[in-house]
Structure formats: C-alpha cells, structure tokens
Short mmCIF file of C-alpha atoms in Angstrom, two decimals:
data_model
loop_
_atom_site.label_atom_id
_atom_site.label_comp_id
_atom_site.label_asym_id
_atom_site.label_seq_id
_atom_site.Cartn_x
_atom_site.Cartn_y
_atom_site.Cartn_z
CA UNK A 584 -27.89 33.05 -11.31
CA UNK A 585 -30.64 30.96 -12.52
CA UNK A 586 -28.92 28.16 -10.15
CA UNK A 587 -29.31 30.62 -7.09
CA UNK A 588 -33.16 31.18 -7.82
CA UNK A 589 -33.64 27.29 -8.35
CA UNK A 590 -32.13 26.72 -5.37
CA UNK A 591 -33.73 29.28 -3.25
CA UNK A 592 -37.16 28.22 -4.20
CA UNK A 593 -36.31 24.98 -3.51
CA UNK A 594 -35.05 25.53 0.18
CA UNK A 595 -38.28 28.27 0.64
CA UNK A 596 -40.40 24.91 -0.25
CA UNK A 597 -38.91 23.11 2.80
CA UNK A 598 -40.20 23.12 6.50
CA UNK A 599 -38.73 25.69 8.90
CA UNK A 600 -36.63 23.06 11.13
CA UNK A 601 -35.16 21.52 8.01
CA UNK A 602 -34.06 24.65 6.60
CA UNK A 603 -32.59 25.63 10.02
CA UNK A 604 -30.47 22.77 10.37
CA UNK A 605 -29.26 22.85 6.81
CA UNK A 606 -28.06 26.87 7.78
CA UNK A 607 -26.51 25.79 10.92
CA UNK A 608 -24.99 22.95 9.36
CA UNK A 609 -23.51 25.40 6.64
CA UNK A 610 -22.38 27.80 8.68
CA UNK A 611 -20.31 24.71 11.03
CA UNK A 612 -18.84 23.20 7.83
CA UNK A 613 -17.73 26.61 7.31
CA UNK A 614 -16.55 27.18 10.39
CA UNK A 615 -14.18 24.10 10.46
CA UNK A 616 -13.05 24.82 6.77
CA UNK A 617 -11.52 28.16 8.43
CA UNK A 618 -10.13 26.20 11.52
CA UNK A 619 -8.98 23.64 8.93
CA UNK A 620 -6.90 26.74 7.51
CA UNK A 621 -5.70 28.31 10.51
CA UNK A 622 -4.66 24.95 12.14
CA UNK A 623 -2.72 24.39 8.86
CA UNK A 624 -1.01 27.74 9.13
CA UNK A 625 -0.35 27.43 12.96
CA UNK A 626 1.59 24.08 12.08
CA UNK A 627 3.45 24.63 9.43
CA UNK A 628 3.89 28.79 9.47
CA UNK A 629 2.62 29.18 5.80
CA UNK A 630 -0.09 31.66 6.22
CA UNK A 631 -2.56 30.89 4.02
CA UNK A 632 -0.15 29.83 1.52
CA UNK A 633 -2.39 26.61 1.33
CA UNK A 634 -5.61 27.79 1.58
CA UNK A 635 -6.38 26.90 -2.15
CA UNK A 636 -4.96 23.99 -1.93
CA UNK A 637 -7.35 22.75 1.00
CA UNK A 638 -10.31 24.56 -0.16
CA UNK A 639 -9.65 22.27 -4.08
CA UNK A 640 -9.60 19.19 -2.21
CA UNK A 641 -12.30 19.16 0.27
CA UNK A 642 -14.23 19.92 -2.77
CA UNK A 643 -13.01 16.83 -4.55
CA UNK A 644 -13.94 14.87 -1.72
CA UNK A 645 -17.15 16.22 0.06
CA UNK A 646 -18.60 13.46 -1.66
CA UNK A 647 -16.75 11.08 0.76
CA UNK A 648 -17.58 13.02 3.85
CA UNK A 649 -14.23 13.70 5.17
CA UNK A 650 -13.70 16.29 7.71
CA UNK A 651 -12.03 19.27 7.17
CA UNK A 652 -9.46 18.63 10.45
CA UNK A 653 -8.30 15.46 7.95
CA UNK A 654 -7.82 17.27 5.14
CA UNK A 655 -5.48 19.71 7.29
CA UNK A 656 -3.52 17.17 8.80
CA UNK A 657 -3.28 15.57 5.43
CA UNK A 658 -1.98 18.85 3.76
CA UNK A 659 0.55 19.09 6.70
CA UNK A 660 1.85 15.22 6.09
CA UNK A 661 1.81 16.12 2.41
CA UNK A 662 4.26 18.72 3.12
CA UNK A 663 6.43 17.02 5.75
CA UNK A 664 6.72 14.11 3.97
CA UNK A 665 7.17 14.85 0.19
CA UNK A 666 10.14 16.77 -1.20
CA UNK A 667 9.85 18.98 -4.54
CA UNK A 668 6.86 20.53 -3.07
CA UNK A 669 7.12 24.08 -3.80
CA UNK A 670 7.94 23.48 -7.83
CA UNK A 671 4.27 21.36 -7.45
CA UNK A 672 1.47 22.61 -8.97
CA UNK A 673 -1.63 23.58 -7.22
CA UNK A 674 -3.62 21.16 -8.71
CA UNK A 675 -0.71 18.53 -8.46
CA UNK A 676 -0.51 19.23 -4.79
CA UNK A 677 -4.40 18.96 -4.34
CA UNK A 678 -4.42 15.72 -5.95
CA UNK A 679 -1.52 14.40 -3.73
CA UNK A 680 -3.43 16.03 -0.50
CA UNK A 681 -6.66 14.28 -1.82
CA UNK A 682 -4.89 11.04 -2.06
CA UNK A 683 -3.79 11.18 1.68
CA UNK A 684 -7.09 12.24 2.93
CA UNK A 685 -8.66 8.95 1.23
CA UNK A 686 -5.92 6.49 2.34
CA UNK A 687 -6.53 7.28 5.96
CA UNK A 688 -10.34 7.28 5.84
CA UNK A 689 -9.38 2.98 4.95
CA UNK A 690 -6.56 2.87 7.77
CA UNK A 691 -3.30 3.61 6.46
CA UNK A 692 -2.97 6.70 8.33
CA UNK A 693 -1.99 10.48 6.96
CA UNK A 694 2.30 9.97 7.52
CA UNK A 695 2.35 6.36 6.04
CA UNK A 696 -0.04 7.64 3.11
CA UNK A 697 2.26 10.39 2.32
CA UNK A 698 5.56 8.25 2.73
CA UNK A 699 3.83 6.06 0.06
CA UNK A 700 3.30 8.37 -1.93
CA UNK A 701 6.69 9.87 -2.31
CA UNK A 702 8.03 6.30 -3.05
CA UNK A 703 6.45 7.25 -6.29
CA UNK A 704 6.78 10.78 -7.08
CA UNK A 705 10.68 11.63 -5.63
CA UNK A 706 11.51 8.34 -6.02
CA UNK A 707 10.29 7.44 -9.48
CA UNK A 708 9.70 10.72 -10.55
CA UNK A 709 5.74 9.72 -11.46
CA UNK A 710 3.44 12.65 -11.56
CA UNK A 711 0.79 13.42 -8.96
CA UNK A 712 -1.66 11.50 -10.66
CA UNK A 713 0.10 8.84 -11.65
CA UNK A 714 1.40 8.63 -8.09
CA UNK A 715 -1.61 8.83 -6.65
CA UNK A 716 -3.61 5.97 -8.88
CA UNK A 717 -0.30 4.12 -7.99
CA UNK A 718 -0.80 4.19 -4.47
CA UNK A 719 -4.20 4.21 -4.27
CA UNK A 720 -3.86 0.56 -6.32
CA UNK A 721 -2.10 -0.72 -4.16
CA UNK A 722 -3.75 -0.20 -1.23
CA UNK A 723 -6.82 -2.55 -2.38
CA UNK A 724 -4.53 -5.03 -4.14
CA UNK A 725 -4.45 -7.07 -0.53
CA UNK A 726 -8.56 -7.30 -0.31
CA UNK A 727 -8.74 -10.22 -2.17
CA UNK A 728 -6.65 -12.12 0.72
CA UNK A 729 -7.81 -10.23 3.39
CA UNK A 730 -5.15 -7.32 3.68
CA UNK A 731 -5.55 -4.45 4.96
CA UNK A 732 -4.72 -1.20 3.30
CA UNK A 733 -2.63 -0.44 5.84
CA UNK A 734 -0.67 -4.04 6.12
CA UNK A 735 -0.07 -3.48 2.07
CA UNK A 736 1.36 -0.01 2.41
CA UNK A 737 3.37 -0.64 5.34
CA UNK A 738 4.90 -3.54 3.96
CA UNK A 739 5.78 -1.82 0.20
CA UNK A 740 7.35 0.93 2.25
CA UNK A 741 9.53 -1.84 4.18
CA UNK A 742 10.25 -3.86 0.75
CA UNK A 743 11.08 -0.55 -1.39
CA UNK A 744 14.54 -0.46 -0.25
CA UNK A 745 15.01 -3.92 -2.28
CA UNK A 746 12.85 -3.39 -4.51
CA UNK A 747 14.30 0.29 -6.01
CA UNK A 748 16.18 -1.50 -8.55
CA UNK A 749 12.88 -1.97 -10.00
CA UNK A 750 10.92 -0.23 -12.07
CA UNK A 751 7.24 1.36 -10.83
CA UNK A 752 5.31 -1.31 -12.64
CA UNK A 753 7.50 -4.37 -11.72
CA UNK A 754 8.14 -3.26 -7.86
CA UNK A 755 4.32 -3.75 -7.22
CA UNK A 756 3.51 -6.76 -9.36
CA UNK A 757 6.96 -8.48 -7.30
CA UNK A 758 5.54 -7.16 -4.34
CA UNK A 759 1.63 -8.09 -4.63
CA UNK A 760 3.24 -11.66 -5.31
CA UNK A 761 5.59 -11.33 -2.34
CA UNK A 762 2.64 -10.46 -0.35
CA UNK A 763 0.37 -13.42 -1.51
CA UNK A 764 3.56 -15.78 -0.46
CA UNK A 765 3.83 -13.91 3.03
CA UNK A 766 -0.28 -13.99 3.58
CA UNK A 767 0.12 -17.62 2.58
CA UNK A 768 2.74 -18.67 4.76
CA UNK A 769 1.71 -16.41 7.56
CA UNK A 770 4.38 -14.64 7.84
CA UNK A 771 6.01 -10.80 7.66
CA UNK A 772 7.11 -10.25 3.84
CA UNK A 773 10.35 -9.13 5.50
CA UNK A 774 10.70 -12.46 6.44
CA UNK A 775 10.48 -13.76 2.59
CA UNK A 776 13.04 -10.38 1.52
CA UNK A 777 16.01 -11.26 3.66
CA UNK A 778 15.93 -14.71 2.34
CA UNK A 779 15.47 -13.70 -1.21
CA UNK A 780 18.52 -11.33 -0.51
CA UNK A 781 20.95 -13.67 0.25
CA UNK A 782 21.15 -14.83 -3.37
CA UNK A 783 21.54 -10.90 -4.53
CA UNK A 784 25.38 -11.55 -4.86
CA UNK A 785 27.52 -14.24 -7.02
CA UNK A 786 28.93 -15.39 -3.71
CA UNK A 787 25.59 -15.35 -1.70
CA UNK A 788 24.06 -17.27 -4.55
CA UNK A 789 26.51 -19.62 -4.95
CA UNK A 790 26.82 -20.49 -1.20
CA UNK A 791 23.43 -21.60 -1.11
CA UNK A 792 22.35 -22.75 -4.02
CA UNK A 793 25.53 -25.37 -3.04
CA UNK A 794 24.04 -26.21 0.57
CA UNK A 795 20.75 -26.52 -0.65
CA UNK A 796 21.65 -29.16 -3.51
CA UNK A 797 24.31 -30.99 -0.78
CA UNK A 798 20.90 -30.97 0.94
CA UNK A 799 18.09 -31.73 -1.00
CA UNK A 800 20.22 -33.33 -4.21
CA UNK A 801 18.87 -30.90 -5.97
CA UNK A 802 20.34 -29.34 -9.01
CA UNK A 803 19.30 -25.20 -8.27
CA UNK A 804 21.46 -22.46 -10.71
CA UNK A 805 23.25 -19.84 -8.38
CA UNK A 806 22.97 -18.13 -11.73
CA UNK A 807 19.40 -18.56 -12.49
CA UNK A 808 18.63 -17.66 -8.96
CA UNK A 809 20.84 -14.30 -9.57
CA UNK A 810 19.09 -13.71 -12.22
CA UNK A 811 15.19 -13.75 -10.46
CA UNK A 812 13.34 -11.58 -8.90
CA UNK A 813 12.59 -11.94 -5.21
CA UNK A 814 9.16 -14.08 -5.53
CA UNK A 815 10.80 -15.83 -8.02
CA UNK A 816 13.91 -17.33 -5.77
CA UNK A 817 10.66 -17.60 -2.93
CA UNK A 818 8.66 -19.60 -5.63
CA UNK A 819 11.64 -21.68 -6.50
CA UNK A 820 12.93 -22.63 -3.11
CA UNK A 821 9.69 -23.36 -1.88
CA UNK A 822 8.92 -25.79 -4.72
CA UNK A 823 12.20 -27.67 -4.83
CA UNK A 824 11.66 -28.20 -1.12
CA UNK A 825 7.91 -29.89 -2.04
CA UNK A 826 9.62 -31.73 -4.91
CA UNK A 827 10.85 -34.71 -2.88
CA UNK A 828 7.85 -35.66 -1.44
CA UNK A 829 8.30 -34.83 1.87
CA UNK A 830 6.72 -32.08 3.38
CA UNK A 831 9.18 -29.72 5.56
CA UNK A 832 7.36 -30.60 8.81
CA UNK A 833 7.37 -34.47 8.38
CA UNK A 834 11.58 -33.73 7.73
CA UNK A 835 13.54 -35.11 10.92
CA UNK A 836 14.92 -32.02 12.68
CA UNK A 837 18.71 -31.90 11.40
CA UNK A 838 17.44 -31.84 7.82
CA UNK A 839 15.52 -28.85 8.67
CA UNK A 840 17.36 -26.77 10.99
CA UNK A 841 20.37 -27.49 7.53
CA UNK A 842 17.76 -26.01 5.06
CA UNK A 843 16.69 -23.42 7.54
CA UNK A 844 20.18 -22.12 8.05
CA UNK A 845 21.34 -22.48 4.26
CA UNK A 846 18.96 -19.95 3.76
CA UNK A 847 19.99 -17.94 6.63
CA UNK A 848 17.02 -18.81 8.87
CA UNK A 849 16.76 -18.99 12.42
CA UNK A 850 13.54 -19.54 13.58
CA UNK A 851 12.46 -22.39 13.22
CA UNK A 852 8.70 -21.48 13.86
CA UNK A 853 8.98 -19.36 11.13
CA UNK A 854 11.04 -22.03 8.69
CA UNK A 855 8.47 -23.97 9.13
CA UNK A 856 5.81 -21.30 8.26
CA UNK A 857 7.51 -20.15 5.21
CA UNK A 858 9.12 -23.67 3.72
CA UNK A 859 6.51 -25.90 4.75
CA UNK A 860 3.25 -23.54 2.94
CA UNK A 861 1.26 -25.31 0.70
CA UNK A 862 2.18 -24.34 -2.80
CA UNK A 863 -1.11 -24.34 -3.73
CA UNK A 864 -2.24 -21.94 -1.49
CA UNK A 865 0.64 -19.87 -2.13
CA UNK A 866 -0.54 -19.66 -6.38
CA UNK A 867 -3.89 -19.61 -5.24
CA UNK A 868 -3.19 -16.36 -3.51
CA UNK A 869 -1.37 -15.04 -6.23
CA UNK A 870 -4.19 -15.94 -8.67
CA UNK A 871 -6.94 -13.82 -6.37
CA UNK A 872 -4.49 -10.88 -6.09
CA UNK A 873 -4.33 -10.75 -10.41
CA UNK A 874 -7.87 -10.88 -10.39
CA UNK A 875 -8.24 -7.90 -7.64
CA UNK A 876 -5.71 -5.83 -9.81
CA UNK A 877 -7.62 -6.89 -13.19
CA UNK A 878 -10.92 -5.82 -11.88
CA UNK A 879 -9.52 -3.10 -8.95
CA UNK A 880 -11.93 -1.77 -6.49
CA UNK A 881 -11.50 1.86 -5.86
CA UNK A 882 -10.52 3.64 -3.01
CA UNK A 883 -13.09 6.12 -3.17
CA UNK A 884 -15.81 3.12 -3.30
CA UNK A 885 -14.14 1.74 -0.32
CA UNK A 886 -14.25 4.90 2.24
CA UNK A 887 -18.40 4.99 0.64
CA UNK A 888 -18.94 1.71 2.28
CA UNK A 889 -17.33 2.70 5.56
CA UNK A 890 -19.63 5.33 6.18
CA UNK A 891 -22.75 5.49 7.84
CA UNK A 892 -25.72 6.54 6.31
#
C-alpha cells in the first residue's frame, strides 16, 4: 500500500502532459496485452488457457521492450513446435516462451527458436531452463567470428541429425568447432558434415582413408578416423593435405579433382574452399569461439543494444 501512495505522489509531482502520456501509454500496453491474449486464443483455440503463461513472461521481459504481439506469436510457436507441452509447468512453459521471444528480437525468428529449443528438451530431455541457457548459448557462440544468431541456430538444427549420437555438451562444442572450420573456409557446415560422414562406417572409412594415402602417401587410420568426431576427421584431412607442402590450389588439377572425389566432393569451387583454408585461420577461429563461450555474452544484453533509446 505504502508502494501505491509513493507512487501516486510521485506521478501528482509530474506535469499534466507527462502524466497524460504515461496513462495513455498504460492503458495501450494494456490494450495489446488483451489482443496479445485473444490473438493467442483465436490461433490456437485454447481460451485463455495461456493467459498466465503470457502475462509471466512479458513480465520477465518488459525490461527488453518486446511487444506483446511477439510474445503471442512466440507462445503459439512454443506450442506448435514443442511436444510434452501440456505435462509442462507454468513456469517451465514461461521460461521456454521467454526464450523464443528473446531469440527473435536477435534474428533467429519465433519457429526456428522454438525448433531449437526442442532439440534440447524432447530430444535430450533437458529442462526448460537448462534448455533455454542451452540455446540461448549458442546463439552468441558465432559473435566472435561474425555469426549471426540466426546462421548458428539454423545450422545446429541442420547438423543435429549427425550430431544426436552426441551428448548435449559435446554436440555444441563439435558444432561451435564445425562452425569455426565452415566460417573459415567459407563454406555451409553441411558442406564439412557430408564429408565427415563418409568415414561414419568401417567400409566408408576404409575406402578413403585408402584413396587418400594412394594419393597423398599418407599413412591416415580408417580406424582412428572411425573413431573421431566430425571436426576431428575435418581437422585431420585438412592438415594432412597442408603437410606436403603444397597448398591445394597450387596442386595440378587431376591431383585435386582425385582428393576432391575421395572425399566425395564435387565442386570443385567448394574443394578448393574447404581443402585449401588456411589452417591457421581455421584454429584461430576455433580459439575466438572458446573465448566467446568462456566469457559468453548474453542474450538479454544483446536485444539491450538493439534497441533504441
């Protein structure tokens, strides 16, 4: 009560215009709070099933100035998009919703945010809020190298299908390193997956591991290259090729188009991309991403300084 009084004798202190705009601005934020609600409702046909839920997180994230029409259309790609949503608790859900909100405030969009998101929680069974710290990570683990938010989650929602086998922890450290390789080379880190895949199987691995050392005269381990993780067979090839001396592009043409195609490339723009990046680069990459993850930047500070004062 004694908040109330404060308050009011605080606004009675201010000049008539000021006070007038802050009531009309009240009553509009209001106004598209409810709209929020009933656009939800219209959507989705759960009444006001939700209405808690929307009302928890736009007060999480007034701070951030994000409109009530986002946090509907972030409740309804939170529901869409996740599964085990009615066992959720309120609070679980709001953090979720909150999560999707933020992501598209930086670019990622509401769907993709929510996709990511269930990578994580149906997926790998991670609570909300580990989830959501999850995701939120790495969408500013690219920064560093100049990726966008929306590049990062985009491309861990391409690579999950690889890297399932994974758990939570390892699947983004292999991917923030696939990622510095792919920013590196200039490249899609699809590209750097499907060759990393062909050594997935004894057979695969064997096959090139063979045409590679016929090749190169090289001595590369189908086994050992079983045995690694994706950036790790990237890392490997990649440096084996550099071993010799010769960089990929001063290789006559027949050399390349055989390493190209032992590794189940076809473009040769891209070969040349991918197996001709300067290592360095490549661990200097790698080295600014561990240093973005060591010292993250929030996601929260990053939506801050996208707004206007």
């Amino acid at each position: 009560a004694e908040f109330f009084k404060s308050m009011g004798r605080s606004m009675s202190a201010l000049p008539l215009s000021i006070l007038d705009s802050i009531i009309n601005m009240t009553i509009q934020y209001m106004m598209a709070l409810d709209q929020a609600q009933s656009s939800f409702s219209k959507a989705t046909g759960f009444g006001r099933k939700y209405h808690g839920v929307i009302m928890d997180v736009e007060a999480s994230t007034r701070h951030l100035g994000i409109a009530a029409a986002d946090i509907d259309k972030a409740t309804q790609s939170f529901v869409n998009n996740l599964g085990g949503v009615s066992q959720m608790s309120n609070q679980a859900k709001g953090q979720l919703v909150g999560t999707i909100a933020k992501l598209n405030q930086i670019g990622v969009g509401f769907d993709a945010g929510a996709k990511a998101a269930s990578l994580f929680t149906d997926g790998l069974g991670l609570s909300a809020m580990e989830a959501s710290k999850t995701v939120e990570e790495l969408a500013m683990m690219g920064e560093a190298i100049n990726m966008s938010a929306k590049d990062m989650i985009n491309g861990f929602q391409q690579a999950s299908t690889q890297l399932a086998v994974y758990g939570k922890r390892m699947q983004v450290q292999i991917f923030g390193k696939l990622a510095a390789a792919a920013k590196a080379a200039g490249v899609e880190i699809g590209s750097l997956l499907k060759i990393a895949g062909g050594f997935d199987t004894f057979a695969g691995a064997a096959e090139q591991a063979g045409k590679l050392n016929a090749i190169l005269g090289s001595n590369l381990s189908s086994t050992e290259l079983l045995m690694m993780t994706e950036e790790q067979r990237i890392e490997t090839v990649i440096k084996e090729i550099q071993m010799g001396g010769t960089r990929f592009q001063d290789m006559d043409r027949f050399k390349q188009k055989a390493i190209a195609n032992a590794l189940g490339i076809t473009d040769m723009a891209e070969a040349n991309k991918i197996l001709g990046v300067s290592f360095g680069k490549y661990k200097q990459n790698q080295e600014l991403m561990k240093k973005q993850a060591a010292a993250q930047k929030k996601v929260d500070k990053a939506i801050a300084d996208s707004k206007s004062v």
